[in-house]
Amino acid sequence: GAAALVARLLDRAGAAASGIDRLEATHRYIADYTPRSLDETRLFPGTEDALDRLRRDGWRLAVCTNKPVAAARHILEGMSISPLFAAIAGGDSYPTRKPDPASLRGAVETAGSVAARAVMVGDHTNDIQAASGAQVASIFARWGYGRPEMETGATAACATIGDIPGVAERLIPA
């Protein structure tokens, strides 16, 4: 989440950042990030088709991110895909963030589903650990930003976003 990112940056700056209040720095970062969150953001090729297929196949879609929920909503709205999601959970939507499973459980419940009928797709260890803790099947997104070793513990993996509908159906048959 934003607080962890800001803390790492301030730690890296060392003594030069020793007088900076971390909470204030986090608030300032979020205030700057949210309106700029679309500046270099693009959907991965095949995203809209995969989301449309999942919806046609009866899946309720949700987002569970450690980004602030306002930034997540801004991105989804800017990409014109917000209406596809039954729930959007950000890092500030619940008291804890991934890898704690509570935010994933909350997103699944808000979307109107249950863990046994859910699949978490993610490209980071935090996603896979949250899914495991929530007793939710997981798909590691090999096309994402995570390193290959972050796949450990995932129920399945996909090379492209277009592979998700078929793999999800095998994990949780209709």
Short mmCIF file of N, CA, C and O in Angstrom, two decimals, residues 53-174:
data_model
loop_
_atom_site.label_atom_id
_atom_site.label_comp_id
_atom_site.label_asym_id
_atom_site.label_seq_id
_atom_site.Cartn_x
_atom_site.Cartn_y
_atom_site.Cartn_z
N ARG A 53 -15.99 -11.94 -20.99
CA ARG A 53 -16.27 -13.38 -21.00
C ARG A 53 -16.59 -13.89 -19.59
O ARG A 53 -17.53 -14.67 -19.40
N LEU A 54 -15.82 -13.44 -18.62
CA LEU A 54 -16.09 -13.85 -17.24
C LEU A 54 -17.51 -13.45 -16.83
O LEU A 54 -18.24 -14.24 -16.23
N ARG A 55 -17.89 -12.24 -17.15
CA ARG A 55 -19.24 -11.77 -16.81
C ARG A 55 -20.30 -12.60 -17.52
O ARG A 55 -21.29 -12.99 -16.92
N ARG A 56 -20.10 -12.86 -18.83
CA ARG A 56 -21.06 -13.69 -19.58
C ARG A 56 -21.16 -15.09 -18.99
O ARG A 56 -22.22 -15.71 -19.03
N ASP A 57 -20.04 -15.58 -18.44
CA ASP A 57 -20.03 -16.92 -17.84
C ASP A 57 -20.60 -16.94 -16.42
O ASP A 57 -20.62 -17.98 -15.77
N GLY A 58 -21.06 -15.77 -15.94
CA GLY A 58 -21.73 -15.71 -14.65
C GLY A 58 -20.86 -15.33 -13.47
O GLY A 58 -21.33 -15.34 -12.33
N TRP A 59 -19.61 -14.95 -13.70
CA TRP A 59 -18.75 -14.53 -12.60
C TRP A 59 -19.13 -13.13 -12.16
O TRP A 59 -19.42 -12.27 -12.97
N ARG A 60 -19.10 -12.89 -10.84
CA ARG A 60 -19.21 -11.53 -10.29
C ARG A 60 -17.77 -11.08 -10.06
O ARG A 60 -17.01 -11.75 -9.36
N LEU A 61 -17.43 -9.96 -10.60
CA LEU A 61 -16.05 -9.48 -10.54
C LEU A 61 -15.86 -8.49 -9.40
O LEU A 61 -16.74 -7.68 -9.12
N ALA A 62 -14.69 -8.54 -8.80
CA ALA A 62 -14.33 -7.61 -7.73
C ALA A 62 -12.86 -7.27 -7.85
O ALA A 62 -12.07 -8.03 -8.41
N VAL A 63 -12.49 -6.13 -7.31
CA VAL A 63 -11.10 -5.71 -7.22
C VAL A 63 -10.73 -5.68 -5.75
O VAL A 63 -11.47 -5.15 -4.93
N CYS A 64 -9.58 -6.26 -5.44
CA CYS A 64 -9.02 -6.20 -4.09
C CYS A 64 -7.57 -5.76 -4.24
O CYS A 64 -6.71 -6.54 -4.64
N THR A 65 -7.31 -4.50 -3.94
CA THR A 65 -5.99 -3.92 -4.14
C THR A 65 -5.52 -3.24 -2.86
O THR A 65 -6.34 -2.87 -2.01
N ASN A 66 -4.22 -3.06 -2.74
CA ASN A 66 -3.70 -2.29 -1.62
C ASN A 66 -3.61 -0.80 -1.95
O ASN A 66 -3.28 0.00 -1.09
N LYS A 67 -3.93 -0.42 -3.19
CA LYS A 67 -4.02 1.00 -3.54
C LYS A 67 -5.16 1.63 -2.74
O LYS A 67 -6.13 0.95 -2.43
N PRO A 68 -5.11 2.90 -2.48
CA PRO A 68 -6.27 3.56 -1.87
C PRO A 68 -7.49 3.35 -2.77
O PRO A 68 -7.38 3.38 -4.00
N VAL A 69 -8.65 3.15 -2.18
CA VAL A 69 -9.85 2.85 -2.96
C VAL A 69 -10.19 3.98 -3.93
O VAL A 69 -10.66 3.73 -5.04
N ALA A 70 -9.94 5.23 -3.56
CA ALA A 70 -10.22 6.34 -4.48
C ALA A 70 -9.37 6.23 -5.74
O ALA A 70 -9.86 6.46 -6.85
N ALA A 71 -8.11 5.86 -5.59
CA ALA A 71 -7.24 5.68 -6.76
C ALA A 71 -7.70 4.49 -7.60
O ALA A 71 -7.72 4.57 -8.83
N ALA A 72 -8.08 3.40 -6.95
CA ALA A 72 -8.56 2.22 -7.68
C ALA A 72 -9.80 2.58 -8.49
O ALA A 72 -9.92 2.23 -9.67
N ARG A 73 -10.73 3.28 -7.86
CA ARG A 73 -11.96 3.68 -8.57
C ARG A 73 -11.62 4.62 -9.74
O ARG A 73 -12.19 4.50 -10.83
N HIS A 74 -10.72 5.56 -9.50
CA HIS A 74 -10.30 6.50 -10.54
C HIS A 74 -9.74 5.75 -11.75
O HIS A 74 -10.06 6.08 -12.90
N ILE A 75 -8.91 4.76 -11.50
CA ILE A 75 -8.31 3.98 -12.58
C ILE A 75 -9.39 3.20 -13.34
O ILE A 75 -9.46 3.23 -14.57
N LEU A 76 -10.23 2.48 -12.60
CA LEU A 76 -11.26 1.67 -13.25
C LEU A 76 -12.25 2.53 -14.04
O LEU A 76 -12.66 2.16 -15.14
N GLU A 77 -12.61 3.68 -13.48
CA GLU A 77 -13.50 4.60 -14.20
C GLU A 77 -12.82 5.18 -15.43
O GLU A 77 -13.42 5.27 -16.51
N GLY A 78 -11.56 5.54 -15.30
CA GLY A 78 -10.81 6.09 -16.42
C GLY A 78 -10.60 5.09 -17.54
O GLY A 78 -10.50 5.47 -18.72
N MET A 79 -10.58 3.82 -17.20
CA MET A 79 -10.44 2.75 -18.20
C MET A 79 -11.80 2.29 -18.73
O MET A 79 -11.88 1.38 -19.54
N SER A 80 -12.86 2.90 -18.21
CA SER A 80 -14.24 2.58 -18.60
C SER A 80 -14.63 1.13 -18.32
O SER A 80 -15.43 0.54 -19.04
N ILE A 81 -14.07 0.56 -17.24
CA ILE A 81 -14.42 -0.81 -16.88
C ILE A 81 -15.04 -0.91 -15.49
O ILE A 81 -15.42 -1.99 -15.06
N SER A 82 -15.20 0.20 -14.82
CA SER A 82 -15.77 0.21 -13.47
C SER A 82 -17.12 -0.50 -13.39
O SER A 82 -17.36 -1.24 -12.43
N PRO A 83 -18.02 -0.31 -14.37
CA PRO A 83 -19.33 -0.96 -14.25
C PRO A 83 -19.28 -2.49 -14.25
O PRO A 83 -20.24 -3.14 -13.87
N LEU A 84 -18.16 -3.07 -14.65
CA LEU A 84 -18.04 -4.53 -14.68
C LEU A 84 -17.86 -5.13 -13.29
O LEU A 84 -18.03 -6.34 -13.12
N PHE A 85 -17.52 -4.31 -12.30
CA PHE A 85 -17.15 -4.82 -10.98
C PHE A 85 -18.27 -4.63 -9.96
O PHE A 85 -18.80 -3.55 -9.78
N ALA A 86 -18.57 -5.72 -9.27
CA ALA A 86 -19.59 -5.72 -8.21
C ALA A 86 -19.04 -5.14 -6.91
O ALA A 86 -19.80 -4.72 -6.05
N ALA A 87 -17.72 -5.15 -6.77
CA ALA A 87 -17.09 -4.62 -5.55
C ALA A 87 -15.70 -4.11 -5.88
O ALA A 87 -15.00 -4.67 -6.73
N ILE A 88 -15.31 -3.03 -5.20
CA ILE A 88 -13.96 -2.48 -5.32
C ILE A 88 -13.46 -2.23 -3.91
O ILE A 88 -14.00 -1.38 -3.20
N ALA A 89 -12.46 -2.98 -3.50
CA ALA A 89 -11.88 -2.85 -2.17
C ALA A 89 -10.45 -2.33 -2.29
O ALA A 89 -9.63 -2.92 -3.01
N GLY A 90 -10.17 -1.25 -1.60
CA GLY A 90 -8.83 -0.67 -1.62
C GLY A 90 -8.11 -0.92 -0.31
O GLY A 90 -8.67 -1.49 0.64
N GLY A 91 -6.88 -0.51 -0.27
CA GLY A 91 -6.06 -0.69 0.92
C GLY A 91 -6.59 0.04 2.14
O GLY A 91 -6.22 -0.27 3.27
N ASP A 92 -7.47 1.00 1.93
CA ASP A 92 -8.06 1.75 3.04
C ASP A 92 -9.53 1.39 3.26
O ASP A 92 -10.23 2.05 4.02
N SER A 93 -10.01 0.32 2.62
CA SER A 93 -11.40 -0.10 2.78
C SER A 93 -11.63 -0.93 4.03
O SER A 93 -12.75 -0.99 4.53
N TYR A 94 -10.60 -1.59 4.51
CA TYR A 94 -10.69 -2.47 5.68
C TYR A 94 -9.52 -2.14 6.62
O TYR A 94 -8.56 -1.50 6.22
N PRO A 95 -9.58 -2.61 7.85
CA PRO A 95 -8.51 -2.29 8.80
C PRO A 95 -7.14 -2.86 8.42
O PRO A 95 -6.12 -2.36 8.87
N THR A 96 -7.12 -3.92 7.60
CA THR A 96 -5.86 -4.53 7.20
C THR A 96 -5.76 -4.59 5.69
O THR A 96 -6.75 -4.43 4.98
N ARG A 97 -4.55 -4.84 5.21
CA ARG A 97 -4.29 -4.93 3.77
C ARG A 97 -3.73 -6.32 3.46
O ARG A 97 -3.24 -7.01 4.33
N LYS A 98 -3.77 -6.67 2.16
CA LYS A 98 -3.14 -7.91 1.75
C LYS A 98 -1.66 -7.86 2.18
O LYS A 98 -1.06 -6.80 2.10
N PRO A 99 -1.12 -8.93 2.65
CA PRO A 99 -1.53 -10.32 2.53
C PRO A 99 -2.55 -10.78 3.57
O PRO A 99 -3.00 -11.93 3.51
N ASP A 100 -2.95 -9.92 4.50
CA ASP A 100 -4.01 -10.31 5.42
C ASP A 100 -5.25 -10.64 4.59
O ASP A 100 -5.62 -9.88 3.69
N PRO A 101 -5.92 -11.75 4.85
CA PRO A 101 -7.05 -12.16 4.03
C PRO A 101 -8.34 -11.37 4.25
O PRO A 101 -9.28 -11.52 3.47
N ALA A 102 -8.42 -10.53 5.25
CA ALA A 102 -9.67 -9.84 5.57
C ALA A 102 -10.18 -8.99 4.41
O ALA A 102 -11.39 -8.96 4.14
N SER A 103 -9.30 -8.28 3.72
CA SER A 103 -9.77 -7.43 2.62
C SER A 103 -10.31 -8.27 1.46
O SER A 103 -11.31 -7.91 0.84
N LEU A 104 -9.68 -9.40 1.20
CA LEU A 104 -10.19 -10.29 0.15
C LEU A 104 -11.54 -10.87 0.55
O LEU A 104 -12.47 -10.89 -0.25
N ARG A 105 -11.65 -11.31 1.79
CA ARG A 105 -12.95 -11.81 2.27
C ARG A 105 -14.03 -10.74 2.12
O ARG A 105 -15.14 -11.01 1.69
N GLY A 106 -13.68 -9.51 2.49
CA GLY A 106 -14.64 -8.41 2.38
C GLY A 106 -15.05 -8.14 0.95
O GLY A 106 -16.23 -7.92 0.66
N ALA A 107 -14.09 -8.17 0.02
CA ALA A 107 -14.40 -7.93 -1.39
C ALA A 107 -15.31 -9.04 -1.93
O ALA A 107 -16.28 -8.77 -2.65
N VAL A 108 -15.02 -10.28 -1.57
CA VAL A 108 -15.83 -11.42 -2.02
C VAL A 108 -17.26 -11.28 -1.48
O VAL A 108 -18.24 -11.44 -2.22
N GLU A 109 -17.38 -10.97 -0.21
CA GLU A 109 -18.72 -10.82 0.40
C GLU A 109 -19.49 -9.65 -0.22
O GLU A 109 -20.67 -9.75 -0.51
N THR A 110 -18.80 -8.52 -0.41
CA THR A 110 -19.45 -7.35 -1.00
C THR A 110 -19.93 -7.65 -2.42
O THR A 110 -20.97 -7.15 -2.85
N ALA A 111 -19.18 -8.49 -3.13
CA ALA A 111 -19.57 -8.88 -4.49
C ALA A 111 -20.72 -9.87 -4.48
O ALA A 111 -21.25 -10.22 -5.53
N GLY A 112 -21.08 -10.35 -3.29
CA GLY A 112 -22.21 -11.27 -3.18
C GLY A 112 -21.84 -12.72 -3.38
O GLY A 112 -22.66 -13.53 -3.82
N SER A 113 -20.62 -13.08 -3.03
CA SER A 113 -20.18 -14.46 -3.20
C SER A 113 -19.59 -15.00 -1.90
O SER A 113 -19.68 -14.35 -0.86
N VAL A 114 -19.02 -16.19 -1.99
CA VAL A 114 -18.38 -16.84 -0.85
C VAL A 114 -17.02 -17.38 -1.29
O VAL A 114 -16.79 -17.59 -2.49
N ALA A 115 -16.15 -17.60 -0.33
CA ALA A 115 -14.78 -18.04 -0.63
C ALA A 115 -14.73 -19.29 -1.50
O ALA A 115 -13.91 -19.39 -2.41
N ALA A 116 -15.58 -20.24 -1.24
CA ALA A 116 -15.57 -21.50 -1.98
C ALA A 116 -15.91 -21.32 -3.46
O ALA A 116 -15.60 -22.19 -4.28
N ARG A 117 -16.51 -20.19 -3.83
CA ARG A 117 -16.88 -19.91 -5.22
C ARG A 117 -16.07 -18.77 -5.82
O ARG A 117 -16.43 -18.21 -6.85
N ALA A 118 -14.96 -18.42 -5.17
CA ALA A 118 -14.16 -17.27 -5.60
C ALA A 118 -12.79 -17.70 -6.09
O ALA A 118 -12.26 -18.74 -5.68
N VAL A 119 -12.22 -16.87 -6.95
CA VAL A 119 -10.86 -17.05 -7.45
C VAL A 119 -10.16 -15.69 -7.38
O VAL A 119 -10.69 -14.69 -7.87
N MET A 120 -8.99 -15.65 -6.78
CA MET A 120 -8.18 -14.43 -6.71
C MET A 120 -7.14 -14.49 -7.82
O MET A 120 -6.43 -15.48 -7.95
N VAL A 121 -7.07 -13.44 -8.63
CA VAL A 121 -6.05 -13.33 -9.66
C VAL A 121 -5.08 -12.24 -9.22
O VAL A 121 -5.51 -11.13 -8.90
N GLY A 122 -3.80 -12.55 -9.16
CA GLY A 122 -2.83 -11.56 -8.74
C GLY A 122 -1.43 -11.86 -9.21
O GLY A 122 -1.12 -12.98 -9.61
N ASP A 123 -0.58 -10.85 -9.15
CA ASP A 123 0.80 -10.99 -9.62
C ASP A 123 1.83 -10.76 -8.52
O ASP A 123 2.98 -10.46 -8.80
N HIS A 124 1.40 -10.92 -7.27
CA HIS A 124 2.30 -10.67 -6.16
C HIS A 124 2.08 -11.70 -5.06
O HIS A 124 0.97 -12.23 -4.91
N THR A 125 3.11 -11.95 -4.29
CA THR A 125 3.02 -12.86 -3.15
C THR A 125 1.87 -12.47 -2.23
O THR A 125 1.17 -13.34 -1.70
N ASN A 126 1.66 -11.17 -2.04
CA ASN A 126 0.57 -10.70 -1.17
C ASN A 126 -0.78 -11.21 -1.65
O ASN A 126 -1.65 -11.54 -0.84
N ASP A 127 -0.99 -11.27 -2.96
CA ASP A 127 -2.25 -11.76 -3.51
C ASP A 127 -2.43 -13.25 -3.22
O ASP A 127 -3.50 -13.69 -2.80
N ILE A 128 -1.37 -14.01 -3.44
CA ILE A 128 -1.43 -15.46 -3.25
C ILE A 128 -1.61 -15.79 -1.77
O ILE A 128 -2.40 -16.66 -1.41
N GLN A 129 -0.92 -15.06 -0.90
CA GLN A 129 -1.06 -15.29 0.54
C GLN A 129 -2.45 -14.89 1.04
O GLN A 129 -3.03 -15.58 1.88
N ALA A 130 -2.99 -13.80 0.53
CA ALA A 130 -4.34 -13.39 0.93
C ALA A 130 -5.35 -14.45 0.51
O ALA A 130 -6.24 -14.81 1.29
N ALA A 131 -5.20 -14.97 -0.71
CA ALA A 131 -6.11 -16.01 -1.18
C ALA A 131 -6.01 -17.26 -0.31
O ALA A 131 -7.02 -17.82 0.11
N SER A 132 -4.81 -17.66 0.00
CA SER A 132 -4.61 -18.85 0.83
C SER A 132 -5.25 -18.65 2.20
O SER A 132 -5.98 -19.52 2.69
N GLY A 133 -5.03 -17.50 2.81
CA GLY A 133 -5.60 -17.21 4.13
C GLY A 133 -7.12 -17.12 4.12
O GLY A 133 -7.77 -17.44 5.11
N ALA A 134 -7.68 -16.70 2.98
CA ALA A 134 -9.13 -16.58 2.86
C ALA A 134 -9.78 -17.87 2.35
O ALA A 134 -10.99 -17.92 2.17
N GLN A 135 -8.95 -18.87 2.09
CA GLN A 135 -9.41 -20.15 1.53
C GLN A 135 -10.10 -19.95 0.19
O GLN A 135 -11.17 -20.48 -0.08
N VAL A 136 -9.44 -19.14 -0.65
CA VAL A 136 -9.90 -18.82 -1.99
C VAL A 136 -8.88 -19.37 -2.97
O VAL A 136 -7.67 -19.24 -2.75
N ALA A 137 -9.34 -19.99 -4.05
CA ALA A 137 -8.43 -20.44 -5.11
C ALA A 137 -7.70 -19.22 -5.68
O ALA A 137 -8.23 -18.10 -5.67
N SER A 138 -6.48 -19.44 -6.19
CA SER A 138 -5.72 -18.31 -6.73
C SER A 138 -5.09 -18.65 -8.07
O SER A 138 -4.72 -19.78 -8.33
N ILE A 139 -5.02 -17.62 -8.90
CA ILE A 139 -4.33 -17.71 -10.20
C ILE A 139 -3.24 -16.66 -10.20
O ILE A 139 -3.50 -15.47 -10.02
N PHE A 140 -2.00 -17.12 -10.41
CA PHE A 140 -0.88 -16.18 -10.50
C PHE A 140 -0.83 -15.62 -11.92
O PHE A 140 -0.84 -16.36 -12.90
N ALA A 141 -0.77 -14.30 -12.03
CA ALA A 141 -0.73 -13.60 -13.31
C ALA A 141 0.72 -13.47 -13.77
O ALA A 141 1.41 -12.53 -13.40
N ARG A 142 1.17 -14.42 -14.60
CA ARG A 142 2.56 -14.40 -15.08
C ARG A 142 2.85 -13.19 -15.96
O ARG A 142 4.01 -12.82 -16.12
N TRP A 143 1.83 -12.57 -16.53
CA TRP A 143 2.04 -11.40 -17.38
C TRP A 143 2.21 -10.13 -16.56
O TRP A 143 2.54 -9.08 -17.11
N GLY A 144 1.99 -10.19 -15.28
CA GLY A 144 2.01 -9.00 -14.42
C GLY A 144 3.41 -8.60 -14.00
O GLY A 144 4.42 -8.98 -14.62
N TYR A 145 3.48 -7.86 -12.92
CA TYR A 145 4.72 -7.26 -12.47
C TYR A 145 5.51 -8.14 -11.51
O TYR A 145 6.66 -7.84 -11.21
N GLY A 146 4.90 -9.18 -10.99
CA GLY A 146 5.56 -10.03 -10.00
C GLY A 146 6.67 -10.87 -10.58
O GLY A 146 6.71 -11.18 -11.78
N ARG A 147 7.60 -11.24 -9.73
CA ARG A 147 8.70 -12.12 -10.12
C ARG A 147 8.22 -13.57 -10.12
O ARG A 147 7.29 -13.92 -9.39
N PRO A 148 8.83 -14.44 -10.89
CA PRO A 148 8.39 -15.83 -11.00
C PRO A 148 8.26 -16.56 -9.65
O PRO A 148 7.33 -17.34 -9.46
N GLU A 149 9.15 -16.28 -8.71
CA GLU A 149 9.09 -16.97 -7.42
C GLU A 149 7.85 -16.59 -6.61
O GLU A 149 7.48 -17.28 -5.67
N MET A 150 7.19 -15.51 -6.98
CA MET A 150 5.97 -15.09 -6.27
C MET A 150 4.79 -16.00 -6.57
O MET A 150 3.76 -15.92 -5.93
N GLU A 151 4.93 -16.86 -7.56
CA GLU A 151 3.88 -17.81 -7.94
C GLU A 151 3.70 -18.92 -6.91
O GLU A 151 2.65 -19.56 -6.85
N THR A 152 4.71 -19.14 -6.09
CA THR A 152 4.67 -20.23 -5.11
C THR A 152 3.41 -20.17 -4.25
O THR A 152 3.08 -19.14 -3.68
N GLY A 153 2.71 -21.29 -4.21
CA GLY A 153 1.49 -21.38 -3.41
C GLY A 153 0.22 -21.11 -4.19
O GLY A 153 -0.88 -21.35 -3.67
N ALA A 154 0.33 -20.61 -5.42
CA ALA A 154 -0.86 -20.34 -6.22
C ALA A 154 -1.52 -21.66 -6.63
O ALA A 154 -0.85 -22.67 -6.84
N THR A 155 -2.83 -21.64 -6.75
CA THR A 155 -3.58 -22.81 -7.19
C THR A 155 -3.30 -23.10 -8.65
O THR A 155 -3.23 -24.26 -9.07
N ALA A 156 -3.13 -22.05 -9.46
CA ALA A 156 -2.87 -22.17 -10.89
C ALA A 156 -2.13 -20.91 -11.34
O ALA A 156 -1.94 -19.98 -10.55
N ALA A 157 -1.73 -20.89 -12.60
CA ALA A 157 -1.07 -19.71 -13.16
C ALA A 157 -1.51 -19.55 -14.61
O ALA A 157 -1.87 -20.53 -15.27
N CYS A 158 -1.49 -18.31 -15.09
CA CYS A 158 -1.85 -18.01 -16.47
C CYS A 158 -0.75 -17.15 -17.09
O CYS A 158 -0.22 -16.26 -16.44
N ALA A 159 -0.47 -17.42 -18.37
CA ALA A 159 0.51 -16.64 -19.09
C ALA A 159 -0.06 -15.32 -19.58
O ALA A 159 0.66 -14.34 -19.70
N THR A 160 -1.36 -15.30 -19.88
CA THR A 160 -2.01 -14.07 -20.35
C THR A 160 -3.35 -13.91 -19.64
O THR A 160 -3.92 -14.89 -19.15
N ILE A 161 -3.86 -12.71 -19.65
CA ILE A 161 -5.15 -12.46 -19.02
C ILE A 161 -6.26 -13.19 -19.77
O ILE A 161 -7.27 -13.59 -19.18
N GLY A 162 -6.08 -13.43 -21.06
CA GLY A 162 -7.07 -14.15 -21.84
C GLY A 162 -7.25 -15.60 -21.42
O GLY A 162 -8.28 -16.22 -21.72
N ASP A 163 -6.27 -16.14 -20.69
CA ASP A 163 -6.35 -17.52 -20.21
C ASP A 163 -7.23 -17.66 -18.96
O ASP A 163 -7.62 -18.77 -18.60
N ILE A 164 -7.50 -16.56 -18.28
CA ILE A 164 -8.20 -16.63 -16.99
C ILE A 164 -9.58 -17.29 -17.06
O ILE A 164 -9.88 -18.14 -16.23
N PRO A 165 -10.45 -16.92 -17.98
CA PRO A 165 -11.78 -17.54 -17.97
C PRO A 165 -11.74 -19.07 -17.99
O PRO A 165 -12.45 -19.72 -17.21
N GLY A 166 -10.92 -19.66 -18.84
CA GLY A 166 -10.84 -21.11 -18.92
C GLY A 166 -10.27 -21.73 -17.66
O GLY A 166 -10.78 -22.75 -17.16
N VAL A 167 -9.22 -21.13 -17.11
CA VAL A 167 -8.61 -21.66 -15.89
C VAL A 167 -9.56 -21.50 -14.71
O VAL A 167 -9.72 -22.41 -13.90
N ALA A 168 -10.22 -20.36 -14.59
CA ALA A 168 -11.18 -20.13 -13.51
C ALA A 168 -12.31 -21.16 -13.56
O ALA A 168 -12.72 -21.69 -12.53
N GLU A 169 -12.78 -21.46 -14.74
CA GLU A 169 -13.86 -22.45 -14.90
C GLU A 169 -13.40 -23.84 -14.47
O GLU A 169 -14.17 -24.59 -13.89
N ARG A 170 -12.13 -24.17 -14.73
CA ARG A 170 -11.60 -25.47 -14.28
C ARG A 170 -11.47 -25.51 -12.77
O ARG A 170 -11.69 -26.55 -12.15
N LEU A 171 -11.11 -24.37 -12.17
CA LEU A 171 -10.95 -24.33 -10.71
C LEU A 171 -12.29 -24.36 -10.00
O LEU A 171 -12.43 -25.01 -8.94
N ILE A 172 -13.27 -23.61 -10.51
CA ILE A 172 -14.60 -23.50 -9.89
C ILE A 172 -15.64 -23.74 -10.99
O ILE A 172 -16.15 -22.80 -11.59
N PRO A 173 -15.96 -25.00 -11.27
CA PRO A 173 -16.95 -25.27 -12.32
C PRO A 173 -18.31 -24.66 -11.98
O PRO A 173 -18.69 -24.58 -10.81
N ALA A 174 -19.02 -24.25 -13.03
CA ALA A 174 -20.34 -23.63 -12.84
C ALA A 174 -21.32 -24.57 -12.17
O ALA A 174 -21.24 -25.73 -12.17
#
